[in-house]
Amino acid sequence: MTLQDKINNIKSQFADAVKGLSLTKKEVSDIKNQFLGRKGSVAQLFNEMKNLPPEDRSQAGKELNILKSELSTKIDNLLHAAADDSTSSLESSIDPTLPGDFIPVGSIHPIEKTIQEIKNIFGAIGFNSVYGPEIDDDYHNFEALNIPHYHPARDMQDTFYITDDVVLRTHTSNTQIHVMEEQQPPLRVIVPGRVYRNEAISVRSYCLFHQIEGLYVSKNVTFAEMKGTLEYFVKSFFGQNVKTRFRPSYFPFTEPSAEVDVSCIFCKGSGCKTCKQTGWLEILGCGMVDPDVFLKVGYDSEKWSGYAFGLGIERMTMLKYGIDDIRLFFNGDVRFLRQFR
Ligand code: DAH
């Protein structure tokens, strides 16, 4: 066997010795002994050099030195990577006494929380949640809701127009029309969703916000039923001690119409800054569906009657949690959001 064969043998024995599972320090140092120790296989080859013809010795010395330094680099690397323990390095790398990794947990956005809560409250008395388009035509957002061309709500200052005839919906009331076009009464739905208004951004208003629309159509529906339903809702959402007040109002798509106030959640009705010393806070608009709206969707208004209502989610959430700036809902500050875990 030539010297080169012997060198190759040692290399492959070494490769066999270190392959497979990662080694402990003890195992690596045994291997080191076996190959590079005083009586190791490399030392033996150095010994055998004296049997070579003198002219071959210097070349052989060079090759053996290369082998030696190759193996010692590999062994150093193995020692570096090896675990201290005498057991396998996999076991020793698990320290059950260390504290676990911290995985940050997110939270549900307060707007989503309020939507869920309102859906549950109305769901319990038979209202289904449905959704409508945020980009809609003039007809569904305005015309069919009895909002005439000269109505100020249509003004470019309030409405985001996409084309002359297409808008970002300014309220969830558009979905009343879609639902009635698609379904026959009786029906009982709520419609949560985003709405858009071209308003100056301030602590009280934002260009985008959320509403929930409600619509109930059946036979002989009365204003008293609507009052009962909305009172049930207010008490479920704000608490049993909160009072409600219905004030006559006007909406083009309901007749008669009302606005609903709740006794001030902050001062319990005695008068404070939030309720402007009135003791009351306005929370929603409602009314009996106008027969003209039924006409637009092809319902017989002699046969069917109903009520509708609409409320702002941001406002409800601000009142419930005492939040004083609507922009907090939209700027994604985790210090704010974390409080709703
Ligand atoms: N759409 C109205 C708004 O955005 C809210 C509203 C009022 C909805 C009365 C209704 C309703 O369904 O009957 O201000």
CSV table of N, CA and C and ligand atoms in Angstrom, one decimal, residues 170-171 173 176 197 211 213-214 251 253-254 285-287 308-310, ligand 1:
chain,number,residue,atom,x,y,z
A,170,THR,N,-72.8,56.3,2.1
A,170,THR,CA,-72.7,57.3,3.2
A,170,THR,C,-73.4,56.8,4.5
A,171,HIS,N,-74.1,55.6,4.3
A,171,HIS,CA,-74.8,55.0,5.5
A,171,HIS,C,-75.1,53.5,5.1
A,173,SER,N,-77.8,52.3,5.4
A,173,SER,CA,-79.3,52.2,4.9
A,173,SER,C,-79.4,51.7,3.5
A,176,GLN,N,-80.7,48.3,3.3
A,176,GLN,CA,-82.2,48.1,3.4
A,176,GLN,C,-82.8,47.8,2.0
A,197,ARG,N,-67.7,59.3,4.8
A,197,ARG,CA,-68.2,60.7,4.6
A,197,ARG,C,-67.0,61.6,4.5
A,211,GLN,N,-71.4,51.7,10.9
A,211,GLN,CA,-72.8,51.8,11.4
A,211,GLN,C,-73.4,50.4,11.5
A,213,GLU,N,-77.2,49.0,10.7
A,213,GLU,CA,-78.6,49.3,10.3
A,213,GLU,C,-79.5,48.2,10.8
A,214,GLY,N,-80.7,48.5,11.1
A,214,GLY,CA,-81.7,47.5,11.5
A,214,GLY,C,-82.9,47.6,10.6
A,251,PHE,N,-86.3,61.7,9.0
A,251,PHE,CA,-85.4,61.1,8.1
A,251,PHE,C,-86.3,60.8,6.8
A,253,PHE,N,-86.5,58.5,4.8
A,253,PHE,CA,-86.9,57.1,4.5
A,253,PHE,C,-87.8,56.5,5.6
A,254,THR,N,-88.1,57.3,6.7
A,254,THR,CA,-89.0,56.8,7.7
A,254,THR,C,-90.0,57.8,8.0
A,285,GLY,N,-80.9,56.8,15.2
A,285,GLY,CA,-82.0,57.3,14.5
A,285,GLY,C,-82.9,56.1,14.1
A,286,CYS,N,-84.2,56.3,14.1
A,286,CYS,CA,-85.1,55.2,13.7
A,286,CYS,C,-86.5,55.7,13.2
A,287,GLY,N,-87.3,54.8,12.8
A,287,GLY,CA,-88.6,55.2,12.4
A,287,GLY,C,-89.3,54.1,11.7
A,308,ALA,N,-87.1,50.7,10.9
A,308,ALA,CA,-85.7,50.7,10.6
A,308,ALA,C,-85.0,51.6,11.6
A,309,PHE,N,-83.7,51.3,11.8
A,309,PHE,CA,-82.9,52.1,12.7
A,309,PHE,C,-81.5,52.1,12.2
A,310,GLY,N,-80.7,53.1,12.7
A,310,GLY,CA,-79.3,53.1,12.3
A,310,GLY,C,-78.5,53.7,13.4
B,1,DAH,N1,-78.9,56.5,7.8
B,1,DAH,C1,-79.0,57.4,9.0
B,1,DAH,C2,-77.7,58.1,9.1
B,1,DAH,O1,-76.7,57.7,8.6
B,1,DAH,C3,-79.3,56.7,10.2
B,1,DAH,C4,-80.7,56.1,10.3
B,1,DAH,C5,-81.7,56.9,10.7
B,1,DAH,C6,-81.0,54.9,9.8
B,1,DAH,C7,-83.0,56.4,10.8
B,1,DAH,C8,-82.3,54.4,9.8
B,1,DAH,C9,-83.3,55.2,10.3
B,1,DAH,O2,-82.6,53.2,9.4
B,1,DAH,O3,-84.6,54.7,10.3
B,1,DAH,O4,-77.6,59.1,9.8
